Amino acid sequence: MRENLSPETIAIVKATGPALRRHGVEITTRMYARLFEDASIKDMFDQAAQASGEQPRRLAAAILGFAENVDKLQALDGAIARMVQRHVDTGVQPDHYPKVAAALLPAIREVLGEEVATDEVLAAWAEAYTFLADILIGKEQAAYAEAA
Ligand code: HEM
């Protein structure tokens, strides 16, 4: 896992975060359309939505929001602990993370267009996502090991 993201990546993610959030619903809708082509992932969310009474739409919004806070994650410890808990409850595994990235990044490009969502912008978002994913994966694996 990387110690930290580069200042360039942080600057790009922060600069493009507001545009992504403005188009959040559209990005989310497209992301889930791609992600739920995998029935095993769709089932995880159906169950989670039933259990919590919430729509899984929060996931994409959370990823965008947390990526914008990549440079001050220590302030988000409580929120991260909650995510880890939800993920452990719903059985999220390390190999799910690339699938979410593969659904999210093309959705960003489709909605913002390639003039805004350039290769450089998408690479920065991919890096920020991976950085967060590594933190969550580490904590989730520790929680699974403890429960076993
Ligand atoms: C960096 C990547 C990710 C972030 C930042 C993230 C964040 C979150 C957040 C904030 C929640 C809501 C927690 C709460 O109830 O307060 C959540 C729930 C959830 N996440 Fe993740 N997540 C990520 C990756 C994933 C992956 C890879 C999967 C697997 C497909 C996944 C599946 C779920 C499920 C099933 C829920 C419960 C949804 C519900 O309550 O309806 N997440 N996630």
JSON list of C-alpha atoms and ligand atoms in Angstrom, two decimals:
[
{"chain": "A", "resi": 1, "resn": "MET", "atom": "CA", "xyz": [0.00, 0.00, 0.00]},
{"chain": "A", "resi": 2, "resn": "ARG", "atom": "CA", "xyz": [1.22, 3.47, -0.78]},
{"chain": "A", "resi": 3, "resn": "GLU", "atom": "CA", "xyz": [2.14, 5.73, 2.08]},
{"chain": "A", "resi": 4, "resn": "ASN", "atom": "CA", "xyz": [0.36, 8.66, 0.55]},
{"chain": "A", "resi": 5, "resn": "LEU", "atom": "CA", "xyz": [-1.01, 10.03, -2.66]},
{"chain": "A", "resi": 6, "resn": "SER", "atom": "CA", "xyz": [1.04, 12.52, -4.64]},
{"chain": "A", "resi": 7, "resn": "PRO", "atom": "CA", "xyz": [0.14, 16.21, -4.32]},
{"chain": "A", "resi": 8, "resn": "GLU", "atom": "CA", "xyz": [-0.70, 16.19, -8.05]},
{"chain": "A", "resi": 9, "resn": "THR", "atom": "CA", "xyz": [-3.25, 13.41, -7.63]},
{"chain": "A", "resi": 10, "resn": "ILE", "atom": "CA", "xyz": [-4.80, 15.08, -4.62]},
{"chain": "A", "resi": 11, "resn": "ALA", "atom": "CA", "xyz": [-5.05, 18.38, -6.51]},
{"chain": "A", "resi": 12, "resn": "ILE", "atom": "CA", "xyz": [-6.78, 16.75, -9.52]},
{"chain": "A", "resi": 13, "resn": "VAL", "atom": "CA", "xyz": [-9.22, 14.79, -7.36]},
{"chain": "A", "resi": 14, "resn": "LYS", "atom": "CA", "xyz": [-10.14, 17.85, -5.35]},
{"chain": "A", "resi": 15, "resn": "ALA", "atom": "CA", "xyz": [-10.51, 20.04, -8.44]},
{"chain": "A", "resi": 16, "resn": "THR", "atom": "CA", "xyz": [-12.83, 17.58, -10.19]},
{"chain": "A", "resi": 17, "resn": "GLY", "atom": "CA", "xyz": [-14.73, 16.38, -7.12]},
{"chain": "A", "resi": 18, "resn": "PRO", "atom": "CA", "xyz": [-17.44, 19.07, -7.23]},
{"chain": "A", "resi": 19, "resn": "ALA", "atom": "CA", "xyz": [-18.25, 18.34, -10.91]},
{"chain": "A", "resi": 20, "resn": "LEU", "atom": "CA", "xyz": [-18.55, 14.67, -10.09]},
{"chain": "A", "resi": 21, "resn": "ARG", "atom": "CA", "xyz": [-20.82, 15.36, -7.17]},
{"chain": "A", "resi": 22, "resn": "ARG", "atom": "CA", "xyz": [-23.03, 17.67, -9.24]},
{"chain": "A", "resi": 23, "resn": "HIS", "atom": "CA", "xyz": [-23.59, 14.76, -11.61]},
{"chain": "A", "resi": 24, "resn": "GLY", "atom": "CA", "xyz": [-23.74, 12.26, -8.78]},
{"chain": "A", "resi": 25, "resn": "VAL", "atom": "CA", "xyz": [-27.10, 10.68, -9.58]},
{"chain": "A", "resi": 26, "resn": "GLU", "atom": "CA", "xyz": [-26.22, 10.13, -13.22]},
{"chain": "A", "resi": 27, "resn": "ILE", "atom": "CA", "xyz": [-22.80, 8.69, -12.38]},
{"chain": "A", "resi": 28, "resn": "THR", "atom": "CA", "xyz": [-24.32, 6.48, -9.70]},
{"chain": "A", "resi": 29, "resn": "THR", "atom": "CA", "xyz": [-27.03, 5.18, -12.00]},
{"chain": "A", "resi": 30, "resn": "ARG", "atom": "CA", "xyz": [-24.53, 4.24, -14.66]},
{"chain": "A", "resi": 31, "resn": "MET", "atom": "CA", "xyz": [-22.14, 2.76, -12.15]},
{"chain": "A", "resi": 32, "resn": "TYR", "atom": "CA", "xyz": [-24.78, 0.44, -10.73]},
{"chain": "A", "resi": 33, "resn": "ALA", "atom": "CA", "xyz": [-26.01, -0.57, -14.16]},
{"chain": "A", "resi": 34, "resn": "ARG", "atom": "CA", "xyz": [-22.50, -1.86, -14.88]},
{"chain": "A", "resi": 35, "resn": "LEU", "atom": "CA", "xyz": [-21.82, -3.29, -11.43]},
{"chain": "A", "resi": 36, "resn": "PHE", "atom": "CA", "xyz": [-25.10, -5.19, -11.23]},
{"chain": "A", "resi": 37, "resn": "GLU", "atom": "CA", "xyz": [-24.42, -7.05, -14.47]},
{"chain": "A", "resi": 38, "resn": "ASP", "atom": "CA", "xyz": [-22.64, -9.34, -12.00]},
{"chain": "A", "resi": 39, "resn": "ALA", "atom": "CA", "xyz": [-25.56, -11.09, -10.29]},
{"chain": "A", "resi": 40, "resn": "SER", "atom": "CA", "xyz": [-23.51, -12.12, -7.26]},
{"chain": "A", "resi": 41, "resn": "ILE", "atom": "CA", "xyz": [-22.75, -8.45, -6.53]},
{"chain": "A", "resi": 42, "resn": "LYS", "atom": "CA", "xyz": [-26.35, -7.41, -7.16]},
{"chain": "A", "resi": 43, "resn": "ASP", "atom": "CA", "xyz": [-27.50, -9.96, -4.59]},
{"chain": "A", "resi": 44, "resn": "MET", "atom": "CA", "xyz": [-25.20, -8.48, -1.94]},
{"chain": "A", "resi": 45, "resn": "PHE", "atom": "CA", "xyz": [-26.91, -5.14, -2.36]},
{"chain": "A", "resi": 46, "resn": "ASP", "atom": "CA", "xyz": [-30.44, -6.51, -2.48]},
{"chain": "A", "resi": 47, "resn": "GLN", "atom": "CA", "xyz": [-29.89, -8.14, 0.87]},
{"chain": "A", "resi": 48, "resn": "ALA", "atom": "CA", "xyz": [-28.19, -5.10, 2.30]},
{"chain": "A", "resi": 49, "resn": "ALA", "atom": "CA", "xyz": [-31.00, -2.82, 1.12]},
{"chain": "A", "resi": 50, "resn": "GLN", "atom": "CA", "xyz": [-33.55, -5.08, 2.79]},
{"chain": "A", "resi": 51, "resn": "ALA", "atom": "CA", "xyz": [-31.62, -5.23, 6.03]},
{"chain": "A", "resi": 52, "resn": "SER", "atom": "CA", "xyz": [-30.95, -1.52, 6.30]},
{"chain": "A", "resi": 53, "resn": "GLY", "atom": "CA", "xyz": [-34.01, -0.22, 4.47]},
{"chain": "A", "resi": 54, "resn": "GLU", "atom": "CA", "xyz": [-31.62, 1.96, 2.49]},
{"chain": "A", "resi": 55, "resn": "GLN", "atom": "CA", "xyz": [-30.80, 2.14, -1.15]},
{"chain": "A", "resi": 56, "resn": "PRO", "atom": "CA", "xyz": [-27.25, 1.17, -2.11]},
{"chain": "A", "resi": 57, "resn": "ARG", "atom": "CA", "xyz": [-27.02, 4.49, -3.95]},
{"chain": "A", "resi": 58, "resn": "ARG", "atom": "CA", "xyz": [-25.04, 5.81, -1.03]},
{"chain": "A", "resi": 59, "resn": "LEU", "atom": "CA", "xyz": [-22.04, 3.79, -2.06]},
{"chain": "A", "resi": 60, "resn": "ALA", "atom": "CA", "xyz": [-21.11, 5.82, -5.12]},
{"chain": "A", "resi": 61, "resn": "ALA", "atom": "CA", "xyz": [-21.73, 9.10, -3.31]},
{"chain": "A", "resi": 62, "resn": "ALA", "atom": "CA", "xyz": [-19.54, 7.85, -0.48]},
{"chain": "A", "resi": 63, "resn": "ILE", "atom": "CA", "xyz": [-16.71, 6.89, -2.78]},
{"chain": "A", "resi": 64, "resn": "LEU", "atom": "CA", "xyz": [-16.78, 10.33, -4.38]},
{"chain": "A", "resi": 65, "resn": "GLY", "atom": "CA", "xyz": [-16.98, 12.05, -1.01]},
{"chain": "A", "resi": 66, "resn": "PHE", "atom": "CA", "xyz": [-14.23, 10.04, 0.57]},
{"chain": "A", "resi": 67, "resn": "ALA", "atom": "CA", "xyz": [-11.94, 10.40, -2.38]},
{"chain": "A", "resi": 68, "resn": "GLU", "atom": "CA", "xyz": [-12.24, 14.14, -1.95]},
{"chain": "A", "resi": 69, "resn": "ASN", "atom": "CA", "xyz": [-10.97, 13.71, 1.60]},
{"chain": "A", "resi": 70, "resn": "VAL", "atom": "CA", "xyz": [-7.99, 11.57, 0.68]},
{"chain": "A", "resi": 71, "resn": "ASP", "atom": "CA", "xyz": [-5.61, 14.11, 2.21]},
{"chain": "A", "resi": 72, "resn": "LYS", "atom": "CA", "xyz": [-7.30, 14.14, 5.62]},
{"chain": "A", "resi": 73, "resn": "LEU", "atom": "CA", "xyz": [-8.38, 10.57, 6.22]},
{"chain": "A", "resi": 74, "resn": "GLN", "atom": "CA", "xyz": [-7.39, 10.64, 9.86]},
{"chain": "A", "resi": 75, "resn": "ALA", "atom": "CA", "xyz": [-10.44, 12.86, 10.41]},
{"chain": "A", "resi": 76, "resn": "LEU", "atom": "CA", "xyz": [-12.62, 10.12, 8.96]},
{"chain": "A", "resi": 77, "resn": "ASP", "atom": "CA", "xyz": [-11.70, 7.22, 11.21]},
{"chain": "A", "resi": 78, "resn": "GLY", "atom": "CA", "xyz": [-15.22, 6.85, 12.56]},
{"chain": "A", "resi": 79, "resn": "ALA", "atom": "CA", "xyz": [-16.77, 6.87, 9.10]},
{"chain": "A", "resi": 80, "resn": "ILE", "atom": "CA", "xyz": [-14.23, 4.34, 7.87]},
{"chain": "A", "resi": 81, "resn": "ALA", "atom": "CA", "xyz": [-14.98, 2.04, 10.82]},
{"chain": "A", "resi": 82, "resn": "ARG", "atom": "CA", "xyz": [-18.68, 2.19, 9.90]},
{"chain": "A", "resi": 83, "resn": "MET", "atom": "CA", "xyz": [-17.97, 1.32, 6.28]},
{"chain": "A", "resi": 84, "resn": "VAL", "atom": "CA", "xyz": [-15.80, -1.60, 7.34]},
{"chain": "A", "resi": 85, "resn": "GLN", "atom": "CA", "xyz": [-18.65, -2.82, 9.55]},
{"chain": "A", "resi": 86, "resn": "ARG", "atom": "CA", "xyz": [-21.21, -2.61, 6.72]},
{"chain": "A", "resi": 87, "resn": "HIS", "atom": "CA", "xyz": [-18.80, -4.33, 4.36]},
{"chain": "A", "resi": 88, "resn": "VAL", "atom": "CA", "xyz": [-18.10, -7.15, 6.79]},
{"chain": "A", "resi": 89, "resn": "ASP", "atom": "CA", "xyz": [-21.86, -7.52, 7.41]},
{"chain": "A", "resi": 90, "resn": "THR", "atom": "CA", "xyz": [-22.46, -7.87, 3.67]},
{"chain": "A", "resi": 91, "resn": "GLY", "atom": "CA", "xyz": [-19.41, -10.04, 2.94]},
{"chain": "A", "resi": 92, "resn": "VAL", "atom": "CA", "xyz": [-17.37, -7.61, 0.83]},
{"chain": "A", "resi": 93, "resn": "GLN", "atom": "CA", "xyz": [-14.09, -9.21, -0.31]},
{"chain": "A", "resi": 94, "resn": "PRO", "atom": "CA", "xyz": [-10.88, -7.78, -1.82]},
{"chain": "A", "resi": 95, "resn": "ASP", "atom": "CA", "xyz": [-11.73, -8.99, -5.32]},
{"chain": "A", "resi": 96, "resn": "HIS", "atom": "CA", "xyz": [-14.92, -6.91, -5.31]},
{"chain": "A", "resi": 97, "resn": "TYR", "atom": "CA", "xyz": [-12.94, -3.67, -5.24]},
{"chain": "A", "resi": 98, "resn": "PRO", "atom": "CA", "xyz": [-11.60, -3.77, -8.81]},
{"chain": "A", "resi": 99, "resn": "LYS", "atom": "CA", "xyz": [-15.14, -4.51, -10.01]},
{"chain": "A", "resi": 100, "resn": "VAL", "atom": "CA", "xyz": [-16.46, -1.36, -8.39]},
{"chain": "A", "resi": 101, "resn": "ALA", "atom": "CA", "xyz": [-13.59, 0.64, -9.90]},
{"chain": "A", "resi": 102, "resn": "ALA", "atom": "CA", "xyz": [-14.32, -0.87, -13.31]},
{"chain": "A", "resi": 103, "resn": "ALA", "atom": "CA", "xyz": [-17.93, 0.30, -12.97]},
{"chain": "A", "resi": 104, "resn": "LEU", "atom": "CA", "xyz": [-17.21, 3.73, -11.49]},
{"chain": "A", "resi": 105, "resn": "LEU", "atom": "CA", "xyz": [-14.42, 5.02, -13.72]},
{"chain": "A", "resi": 106, "resn": "PRO", "atom": "CA", "xyz": [-16.16, 4.50, -17.08]},
{"chain": "A", "resi": 107, "resn": "ALA", "atom": "CA", "xyz": [-19.30, 6.05, -15.57]},
{"chain": "A", "resi": 108, "resn": "ILE", "atom": "CA", "xyz": [-17.29, 9.15, -14.70]},
{"chain": "A", "resi": 109, "resn": "ARG", "atom": "CA", "xyz": [-15.98, 9.38, -18.24]},
{"chain": "A", "resi": 110, "resn": "GLU", "atom": "CA", "xyz": [-19.39, 8.85, -19.83]},
{"chain": "A", "resi": 111, "resn": "VAL", "atom": "CA", "xyz": [-21.08, 11.51, -17.75]},
{"chain": "A", "resi": 112, "resn": "LEU", "atom": "CA", "xyz": [-18.38, 14.19, -17.71]},
{"chain": "A", "resi": 113, "resn": "GLY", "atom": "CA", "xyz": [-17.09, 13.51, -21.22]},
{"chain": "A", "resi": 114, "resn": "GLU", "atom": "CA", "xyz": [-13.51, 12.95, -22.23]},
{"chain": "A", "resi": 115, "resn": "GLU", "atom": "CA", "xyz": [-12.64, 16.63, -22.37]},
{"chain": "A", "resi": 116, "resn": "VAL", "atom": "CA", "xyz": [-13.25, 16.98, -18.63]},
{"chain": "A", "resi": 117, "resn": "ALA", "atom": "CA", "xyz": [-12.60, 13.40, -17.59]},
{"chain": "A", "resi": 118, "resn": "THR", "atom": "CA", "xyz": [-9.25, 13.19, -19.38]},
{"chain": "A", "resi": 119, "resn": "ASP", "atom": "CA", "xyz": [-6.93, 10.21, -19.03]},
{"chain": "A", "resi": 120, "resn": "GLU", "atom": "CA", "xyz": [-5.03, 12.19, -16.40]},
{"chain": "A", "resi": 121, "resn": "VAL", "atom": "CA", "xyz": [-8.19, 12.87, -14.39]},
{"chain": "A", "resi": 122, "resn": "LEU", "atom": "CA", "xyz": [-9.33, 9.25, -14.55]},
{"chain": "A", "resi": 123, "resn": "ALA", "atom": "CA", "xyz": [-5.87, 8.03, -13.54]},
{"chain": "A", "resi": 124, "resn": "ALA", "atom": "CA", "xyz": [-5.94, 10.33, -10.50]},
{"chain": "A", "resi": 125, "resn": "TRP", "atom": "CA", "xyz": [-9.38, 9.04, -9.49]},
{"chain": "A", "resi": 126, "resn": "ALA", "atom": "CA", "xyz": [-8.25, 5.46, -10.00]},
{"chain": "A", "resi": 127, "resn": "GLU", "atom": "CA", "xyz": [-5.29, 6.09, -7.73]},
{"chain": "A", "resi": 128, "resn": "ALA", "atom": "CA", "xyz": [-7.42, 7.73, -5.03]},
{"chain": "A", "resi": 129, "resn": "TYR", "atom": "CA", "xyz": [-9.93, 4.88, -5.21]},
{"chain": "A", "resi": 130, "resn": "THR", "atom": "CA", "xyz": [-7.18, 2.27, -4.89]},
{"chain": "A", "resi": 131, "resn": "PHE", "atom": "CA", "xyz": [-5.69, 4.10, -1.96]},
{"chain": "A", "resi": 132, "resn": "LEU", "atom": "CA", "xyz": [-9.02, 4.02, -0.12]},
{"chain": "A", "resi": 133, "resn": "ALA", "atom": "CA", "xyz": [-9.71, 0.46, -1.18]},
{"chain": "A", "resi": 134, "resn": "ASP", "atom": "CA", "xyz": [-6.38, -0.69, 0.28]},
{"chain": "A", "resi": 135, "resn": "ILE", "atom": "CA", "xyz": [-7.24, 0.88, 3.64]},
{"chain": "A", "resi": 136, "resn": "LEU", "atom": "CA", "xyz": [-10.69, -0.73, 3.71]},
{"chain": "A", "resi": 137, "resn": "ILE", "atom": "CA", "xyz": [-9.41, -4.12, 2.51]},
{"chain": "A", "resi": 138, "resn": "GLY", "atom": "CA", "xyz": [-6.77, -4.17, 5.24]},
{"chain": "A", "resi": 139, "resn": "LYS", "atom": "CA", "xyz": [-9.27, -3.40, 7.99]},
{"chain": "A", "resi": 140, "resn": "GLU", "atom": "CA", "xyz": [-11.88, -5.79, 6.59]},
{"chain": "A", "resi": 141, "resn": "GLN", "atom": "CA", "xyz": [-9.44, -8.68, 6.35]},
{"chain": "A", "resi": 142, "resn": "ALA", "atom": "CA", "xyz": [-8.41, -8.04, 9.95]},
{"chain": "A", "resi": 143, "resn": "ALA", "atom": "CA", "xyz": [-12.09, -8.08, 11.01]},
{"chain": "A", "resi": 144, "resn": "TYR", "atom": "CA", "xyz": [-12.75, -11.35, 9.14]},
{"chain": "A", "resi": 145, "resn": "ALA", "atom": "CA", "xyz": [-9.65, -12.93, 10.70]},
{"chain": "A", "resi": 146, "resn": "GLU", "atom": "CA", "xyz": [-10.76, -11.84, 14.15]},
{"chain": "A", "resi": 147, "resn": "ALA", "atom": "CA", "xyz": [-14.26, -13.25, 13.63]},
{"chain": "A", "resi": 148, "resn": "ALA", "atom": "CA", "xyz": [-12.91, -16.59, 12.37]},
{"chain": "B", "resi": 1, "resn": "HEM", "atom": "C1", "xyz": [-13.24, 2.59, -1.83]},
{"chain": "B", "resi": 1, "resn": "HEM", "atom": "C2", "xyz": [-14.35, 1.88, -2.02]},
{"chain": "B", "resi": 1, "resn": "HEM", "atom": "C3", "xyz": [-15.59, 1.91, -1.17]},
{"chain": "B", "resi": 1, "resn": "HEM", "atom": "C4", "xyz": [-16.08, 2.90, -0.34]},
{"chain": "B", "resi": 1, "resn": "HEM", "atom": "C5", "xyz": [-15.48, 4.27, -0.05]},
{"chain": "B", "resi": 1, "resn": "HEM", "atom": "C6", "xyz": [-17.33, 2.40, 0.21]},
{"chain": "B", "resi": 1, "resn": "HEM", "atom": "C7", "xyz": [-18.15, 3.08, 1.09]},
{"chain": "B", "resi": 1, "resn": "HEM", "atom": "C8", "xyz": [-19.33, 2.62, 1.63]},
{"chain": "B", "resi": 1, "resn": "HEM", "atom": "C9", "xyz": [-20.19, 3.36, 2.55]},
{"chain": "B", "resi": 1, "resn": "HEM", "atom": "C10", "xyz": [-19.92, 4.76, 3.10]},
{"chain": "B", "resi": 1, "resn": "HEM", "atom": "C11", "xyz": [-21.23, 2.59, 2.85]},
{"chain": "B", "resi": 1, "resn": "HEM", "atom": "C12", "xyz": [-22.43, 2.94, 3.76]},
{"chain": "B", "resi": 1, "resn": "HEM", "atom": "C13", "xyz": [-22.04, 2.62, 5.20]},
{"chain": "B", "resi": 1, "resn": "HEM", "atom": "C14", "xyz": [-23.14, 3.00, 6.17]},
{"chain": "B", "resi": 1, "resn": "HEM", "atom": "O1", "xyz": [-24.17, 2.32, 6.20]},
{"chain": "B", "resi": 1, "resn": "HEM", "atom": "O2", "xyz": [-22.95, 4.00, 6.86]},
{"chain": "B", "resi": 1, "resn": "HEM", "atom": "C15", "xyz": [-21.06, 1.35, 2.12]},
{"chain": "B", "resi": 1, "resn": "HEM", "atom": "C16", "xyz": [-21.96, 0.31, 2.17]},
{"chain": "B", "resi": 1, "resn": "HEM", "atom": "C17", "xyz": [-21.87, -0.81, 1.37]},
{"chain": "B", "resi": 1, "resn": "HEM", "atom": "N1", "xyz": [-20.85, -1.13, 0.51]},
{"chain": "B", "resi": 1, "resn": "HEM", "atom": "FE1", "xyz": [-19.15, -0.07, 0.23]},
{"chain": "B", "resi": 1, "resn": "HEM", "atom": "N2", "xyz": [-17.56, 1.14, -0.27]},
{"chain": "B", "resi": 1, "resn": "HEM", "atom": "C18", "xyz": [-16.53, 0.81, -1.12]},
{"chain": "B", "resi": 1, "resn": "HEM", "atom": "C19", "xyz": [-16.40, -0.38, -1.80]},
{"chain": "B", "resi": 1, "resn": "HEM", "atom": "C20", "xyz": [-17.33, -1.39, -1.84]},
{"chain": "B", "resi": 1, "resn": "HEM", "atom": "C21", "xyz": [-17.20, -2.61, -2.60]},
{"chain": "B", "resi": 1, "resn": "HEM", "atom": "C22", "xyz": [-16.00, -2.99, -3.46]},
{"chain": "B", "resi": 1, "resn": "HEM", "atom": "C23", "xyz": [-18.33, -3.34, -2.39]},
{"chain": "B", "resi": 1, "resn": "HEM", "atom": "C24", "xyz": [-18.66, -4.69, -2.99]},
{"chain": "B", "resi": 1, "resn": "HEM", "atom": "C25", "xyz": [-19.41, -4.83, -4.02]},
{"chain": "B", "resi": 1, "resn": "HEM", "atom": "C26", "xyz": [-19.17, -2.58, -1.49]},
{"chain": "B", "resi": 1, "resn": "HEM", "atom": "C27", "xyz": [-20.40, -2.97, -1.03]},
{"chain": "B", "resi": 1, "resn": "HEM", "atom": "C28", "xyz": [-21.16, -2.32, -0.09]},
{"chain": "B", "resi": 1, "resn": "HEM", "atom": "C29", "xyz": [-22.45, -2.80, 0.40]},
{"chain": "B", "resi": 1, "resn": "HEM", "atom": "C30", "xyz": [-23.15, -4.10, -0.04]},
{"chain": "B", "resi": 1, "resn": "HEM", "atom": "C31", "xyz": [-22.90, -1.85, 1.32]},
{"chain": "B", "resi": 1, "resn": "HEM", "atom": "C32", "xyz": [-24.21, -1.86, 2.10]},
{"chain": "B", "resi": 1, "resn": "HEM", "atom": "C33", "xyz": [-25.22, -1.09, 1.27]},
{"chain": "B", "resi": 1, "resn": "HEM", "atom": "C34", "xyz": [-26.51, -0.85, 2.04]},
{"chain": "B", "resi": 1, "resn": "HEM", "atom": "O3", "xyz": [-26.48, -0.64, 3.25]},
{"chain": "B", "resi": 1, "resn": "HEM", "atom": "O4", "xyz": [-27.54, -0.87, 1.37]},
{"chain": "B", "resi": 1, "resn": "HEM", "atom": "N3", "xyz": [-18.53, -1.41, -1.17]},
{"chain": "B", "resi": 1, "resn": "HEM", "atom": "N4", "xyz": [-19.90, 1.39, 1.40]}
]
